[in-house]
Amino acid sequence: MPTPPAHPRAPLPALIDRLDRILPQTQCRQCGFDGCRPYAEAMARGEADIDRCPPGGDAGARALAHVLGVPARGYDRSRGEHHRPAPVALIVEADCIGCTKCIQACPVDAIVGASKLMHTVIEPLCTGCELCIPACPVDCIEMVEPICQRP
């Protein structure tokens, strides 16, 4: 059953929560915000358009438009391509120096490890945002197909 459009006087926190639930929670920043929640907040305040989320695709943009009561349109392809399933990070553990920089960069806590010990990615939690790659000083992180998609 479709969700009715948000009432113009809906409390802002409730509207933000509804918008945030629609977003894919990849925290990829392709929208230009620091994650899905800040993007939802900006949309709720009328400071961002509904078409800025490539991982959400056209369906996500339409759902956001419906909640906000604005005309539906596809996502802005200049922000990136819509891919499913997203590649996931893989740490080449033999090369990992245990610096924890990738752990600090991961917006969804998908990387585990301890200082000066090797780290690993919890694949089901990884959104494929690639924010861990530039954080790694030894270039030991690769993006690969999720295990469930590999031949």
PDB file of C-alpha atoms in Angstrom:
ATOM      1  CA  MET A   1       0.000   0.000   0.000  1.00  0.00           C
ATOM      2  CA  PRO A   2       1.540   3.358  -0.993  1.00  0.00           C
ATOM      3  CA  THR A   3       2.527   5.719   1.779  1.00  0.00           C
ATOM      4  CA  PRO A   4       0.473   8.918   1.699  1.00  0.00           C
ATOM      5  CA  PRO A   5       2.396  12.145   1.104  1.00  0.00           C
ATOM      6  CA  ALA A   6       3.669  13.883   4.214  1.00  0.00           C
ATOM      7  CA  HIS A   7       1.284  16.432   5.676  1.00  0.00           C
ATOM      8  CA  PRO A   8       2.736  19.935   5.222  1.00  0.00           C
ATOM      9  CA  ARG A   9       2.631  20.402   8.987  1.00  0.00           C
ATOM     10  CA  ALA A  10       4.165  17.037   9.848  1.00  0.00           C
ATOM     11  CA  PRO A  11       6.770  17.441  12.579  1.00  0.00           C
ATOM     12  CA  LEU A  12      10.199  17.842  11.003  1.00  0.00           C
ATOM     13  CA  PRO A  13      11.815  14.935  12.930  1.00  0.00           C
ATOM     14  CA  ALA A  14       9.064  12.549  11.748  1.00  0.00           C
ATOM     15  CA  LEU A  15       9.507  13.685   8.152  1.00  0.00           C
ATOM     16  CA  ILE A  16      13.280  13.292   8.395  1.00  0.00           C
ATOM     17  CA  ASP A  17      12.824   9.751   9.742  1.00  0.00           C
ATOM     18  CA  ARG A  18      10.480   8.834   6.858  1.00  0.00           C
ATOM     19  CA  LEU A  19      12.890  10.174   4.252  1.00  0.00           C
ATOM     20  CA  ASP A  20      15.876   8.497   5.917  1.00  0.00           C
ATOM     21  CA  ARG A  21      14.079   5.121   5.896  1.00  0.00           C
ATOM     22  CA  ILE A  22      13.635   5.392   2.107  1.00  0.00           C
ATOM     23  CA  LEU A  23      17.320   6.084   1.484  1.00  0.00           C
ATOM     24  CA  PRO A  24      19.533   3.003   0.950  1.00  0.00           C
ATOM     25  CA  GLN A  25      21.886   3.763   3.870  1.00  0.00           C
ATOM     26  CA  THR A  26      25.001   3.319   1.752  1.00  0.00           C
ATOM     27  CA  GLN A  27      26.493   6.526   3.245  1.00  0.00           C
ATOM     28  CA  CYS A  28      28.271   6.933  -0.123  1.00  0.00           C
ATOM     29  CA  ARG A  29      28.079  10.760  -0.165  1.00  0.00           C
ATOM     30  CA  GLN A  30      27.267  10.879  -3.889  1.00  0.00           C
ATOM     31  CA  CYS A  31      24.379  13.178  -2.929  1.00  0.00           C
ATOM     32  CA  GLY A  32      26.848  15.787  -1.700  1.00  0.00           C
ATOM     33  CA  PHE A  33      26.004  15.311   1.979  1.00  0.00           C
ATOM     34  CA  ASP A  34      27.917  13.444   4.699  1.00  0.00           C
ATOM     35  CA  GLY A  35      25.513  10.507   4.599  1.00  0.00           C
ATOM     36  CA  CYS A  36      21.906   9.476   4.197  1.00  0.00           C
ATOM     37  CA  ARG A  37      20.596  11.162   7.358  1.00  0.00           C
ATOM     38  CA  PRO A  38      22.075  14.609   6.538  1.00  0.00           C
ATOM     39  CA  TYR A  39      20.597  14.302   3.032  1.00  0.00           C
ATOM     40  CA  ALA A  40      17.184  13.453   4.529  1.00  0.00           C
ATOM     41  CA  GLU A  41      17.457  16.465   6.850  1.00  0.00           C
ATOM     42  CA  ALA A  42      18.259  18.776   3.924  1.00  0.00           C
ATOM     43  CA  MET A  43      15.322  17.457   1.882  1.00  0.00           C
ATOM     44  CA  ALA A  44      12.958  17.919   4.840  1.00  0.00           C
ATOM     45  CA  ARG A  45      14.102  21.541   5.187  1.00  0.00           C
ATOM     46  CA  GLY A  46      13.643  22.113   1.437  1.00  0.00           C
ATOM     47  CA  GLU A  47      17.384  22.556   0.879  1.00  0.00           C
ATOM     48  CA  ALA A  48      17.987  19.538  -1.389  1.00  0.00           C
ATOM     49  CA  ASP A  49      16.230  17.940  -4.335  1.00  0.00           C
ATOM     50  CA  ILE A  50      14.935  14.361  -4.351  1.00  0.00           C
ATOM     51  CA  ASP A  51      17.121  13.268  -7.268  1.00  0.00           C
ATOM     52  CA  ARG A  52      20.581  13.170  -5.682  1.00  0.00           C
ATOM     53  CA  CYS A  53      20.860   9.479  -4.655  1.00  0.00           C
ATOM     54  CA  PRO A  54      22.286   7.120  -7.322  1.00  0.00           C
ATOM     55  CA  PRO A  55      22.129   4.014  -5.075  1.00  0.00           C
ATOM     56  CA  GLY A  56      18.407   4.652  -4.539  1.00  0.00           C
ATOM     57  CA  GLY A  57      17.860   4.884  -8.286  1.00  0.00           C
ATOM     58  CA  ASP A  58      14.724   6.138  -9.982  1.00  0.00           C
ATOM     59  CA  ALA A  59      12.485   4.184  -7.594  1.00  0.00           C
ATOM     60  CA  GLY A  60      14.083   5.875  -4.596  1.00  0.00           C
ATOM     61  CA  ALA A  61      13.655   9.329  -6.128  1.00  0.00           C
ATOM     62  CA  ARG A  62       9.982   8.581  -6.836  1.00  0.00           C
ATOM     63  CA  ALA A  63       9.428   7.391  -3.253  1.00  0.00           C
ATOM     64  CA  LEU A  64      11.072  10.528  -1.849  1.00  0.00           C
ATOM     65  CA  ALA A  65       8.919  12.700  -4.125  1.00  0.00           C
ATOM     66  CA  HIS A  66       5.797  10.908  -2.915  1.00  0.00           C
ATOM     67  CA  VAL A  67       6.610  11.538   0.753  1.00  0.00           C
ATOM     68  CA  LEU A  68       7.431  15.191   0.102  1.00  0.00           C
ATOM     69  CA  GLY A  69       4.439  15.725  -2.180  1.00  0.00           C
ATOM     70  CA  VAL A  70       6.570  17.038  -5.048  1.00  0.00           C
ATOM     71  CA  PRO A  71       6.616  15.950  -8.713  1.00  0.00           C
ATOM     72  CA  ALA A  72       8.427  12.652  -9.241  1.00  0.00           C
ATOM     73  CA  ARG A  73      11.484  12.371 -11.465  1.00  0.00           C
ATOM     74  CA  GLY A  74      14.420  10.018 -11.925  1.00  0.00           C
ATOM     75  CA  TYR A  75      17.686  10.437 -10.111  1.00  0.00           C
ATOM     76  CA  ASP A  76      20.376  12.782 -11.449  1.00  0.00           C
ATOM     77  CA  ARG A  77      22.729  10.527 -13.420  1.00  0.00           C
ATOM     78  CA  SER A  78      25.498  13.136 -13.302  1.00  0.00           C
ATOM     79  CA  ARG A  79      25.969  12.114  -9.637  1.00  0.00           C
ATOM     80  CA  GLY A  80      26.940   8.557 -10.552  1.00  0.00           C
ATOM     81  CA  GLU A  81      25.537   5.286 -11.750  1.00  0.00           C
ATOM     82  CA  HIS A  82      22.947   3.149 -10.001  1.00  0.00           C
ATOM     83  CA  HIS A  83      24.524  -0.266  -9.423  1.00  0.00           C
ATOM     84  CA  ARG A  84      23.131  -3.302  -7.641  1.00  0.00           C
ATOM     85  CA  PRO A  85      24.679  -5.141  -5.952  1.00  0.00           C
ATOM     86  CA  ALA A  86      27.392  -2.730  -4.933  1.00  0.00           C
ATOM     87  CA  PRO A  87      30.935  -4.044  -4.760  1.00  0.00           C
ATOM     88  CA  VAL A  88      32.253  -4.517  -1.250  1.00  0.00           C
ATOM     89  CA  ALA A  89      35.623  -3.758   0.294  1.00  0.00           C
ATOM     90  CA  LEU A  90      38.160  -6.520   0.769  1.00  0.00           C
ATOM     91  CA  ILE A  91      41.268  -5.942   2.871  1.00  0.00           C
ATOM     92  CA  VAL A  92      44.362  -7.812   1.704  1.00  0.00           C
ATOM     93  CA  GLU A  93      45.174  -8.900   5.224  1.00  0.00           C
ATOM     94  CA  ALA A  94      48.800  -9.828   4.493  1.00  0.00           C
ATOM     95  CA  ASP A  95      49.456  -6.190   3.562  1.00  0.00           C
ATOM     96  CA  CYS A  96      47.421  -4.572   6.367  1.00  0.00           C
ATOM     97  CA  ILE A  97      49.546  -2.714   8.941  1.00  0.00           C
ATOM     98  CA  GLY A  98      46.714  -2.283  11.455  1.00  0.00           C
ATOM     99  CA  CYS A  99      46.676   1.506  11.406  1.00  0.00           C
ATOM    100  CA  THR A 100      42.860   1.676  11.989  1.00  0.00           C
ATOM    101  CA  LYS A 101      42.419   4.486   9.433  1.00  0.00           C
ATOM    102  CA  CYS A 102      39.940   2.407   7.403  1.00  0.00           C
ATOM    103  CA  ILE A 103      37.943   1.656  10.559  1.00  0.00           C
ATOM    104  CA  GLN A 104      37.704   5.372  11.284  1.00  0.00           C
ATOM    105  CA  ALA A 105      36.656   6.133   7.687  1.00  0.00           C
ATOM    106  CA  CYS A 106      33.904   3.494   7.486  1.00  0.00           C
ATOM    107  CA  PRO A 107      30.527   5.196   8.053  1.00  0.00           C
ATOM    108  CA  VAL A 108      28.707   1.913   8.776  1.00  0.00           C
ATOM    109  CA  ASP A 109      31.220   0.161  11.077  1.00  0.00           C
ATOM    110  CA  ALA A 110      31.768  -2.679   8.596  1.00  0.00           C
ATOM    111  CA  ILE A 111      35.503  -2.980   9.343  1.00  0.00           C
ATOM    112  CA  VAL A 112      36.844  -4.676  12.445  1.00  0.00           C
ATOM    113  CA  GLY A 113      40.356  -4.922  13.805  1.00  0.00           C
ATOM    114  CA  ALA A 114      42.648  -3.494  16.418  1.00  0.00           C
ATOM    115  CA  SER A 115      45.653  -1.213  16.350  1.00  0.00           C
ATOM    116  CA  LYS A 116      48.706  -2.949  14.869  1.00  0.00           C
ATOM    117  CA  LEU A 117      46.655  -6.056  14.036  1.00  0.00           C
ATOM    118  CA  MET A 118      45.119  -6.950  10.700  1.00  0.00           C
ATOM    119  CA  HIS A 119      41.629  -5.713   9.893  1.00  0.00           C
ATOM    120  CA  THR A 120      38.801  -7.347   7.987  1.00  0.00           C
ATOM    121  CA  VAL A 121      35.526  -6.285   6.401  1.00  0.00           C
ATOM    122  CA  ILE A 122      32.194  -7.678   7.571  1.00  0.00           C
ATOM    123  CA  GLU A 123      30.815  -8.110   4.067  1.00  0.00           C
ATOM    124  CA  PRO A 124      27.062  -8.002   4.844  1.00  0.00           C
ATOM    125  CA  LEU A 125      27.549  -4.606   6.518  1.00  0.00           C
ATOM    126  CA  CYS A 126      29.704  -3.071   3.764  1.00  0.00           C
ATOM    127  CA  THR A 127      27.781  -0.661   1.547  1.00  0.00           C
ATOM    128  CA  GLY A 128      30.518  -0.259  -1.067  1.00  0.00           C
ATOM    129  CA  CYS A 129      30.939   3.470  -0.443  1.00  0.00           C
ATOM    130  CA  GLU A 130      34.739   3.226  -0.979  1.00  0.00           C
ATOM    131  CA  LEU A 131      35.522   5.768   1.752  1.00  0.00           C
ATOM    132  CA  CYS A 132      38.010   3.313   3.274  1.00  0.00           C
ATOM    133  CA  ILE A 133      40.195   3.203   0.145  1.00  0.00           C
ATOM    134  CA  PRO A 134      41.738   6.694   0.292  1.00  0.00           C
ATOM    135  CA  ALA A 135      42.156   6.338   4.068  1.00  0.00           C
ATOM    136  CA  CYS A 136      44.462   3.317   3.682  1.00  0.00           C
ATOM    137  CA  PRO A 137      48.147   4.360   3.655  1.00  0.00           C
ATOM    138  CA  VAL A 138      49.358   1.031   2.221  1.00  0.00           C
ATOM    139  CA  ASP A 139      46.707   0.573  -0.492  1.00  0.00           C
ATOM    140  CA  CYS A 140      45.585  -2.846   0.759  1.00  0.00           C
ATOM    141  CA  ILE A 141      41.838  -2.420   0.144  1.00  0.00           C
ATOM    142  CA  GLU A 142      40.165  -3.645  -3.036  1.00  0.00           C
ATOM    143  CA  MET A 143      36.552  -3.505  -4.167  1.00  0.00           C
ATOM    144  CA  VAL A 144      35.186  -6.920  -5.148  1.00  0.00           C
ATOM    145  CA  GLU A 145      31.838  -8.511  -5.952  1.00  0.00           C
ATOM    146  CA  PRO A 146      29.996  -9.721  -2.856  1.00  0.00           C
ATOM    147  CA  ILE A 147      30.592 -13.427  -2.175  1.00  0.00           C
ATOM    148  CA  CYS A 148      26.961 -14.238  -2.977  1.00  0.00           C
ATOM    149  CA  GLN A 149      27.476 -12.775  -6.498  1.00  0.00           C
ATOM    150  CA  ARG A 150      30.832 -14.406  -7.306  1.00  0.00           C
ATOM    151  CA  PRO A 151      30.887 -17.328  -9.764  1.00  0.00           C
TER     152      PRO A 151
END
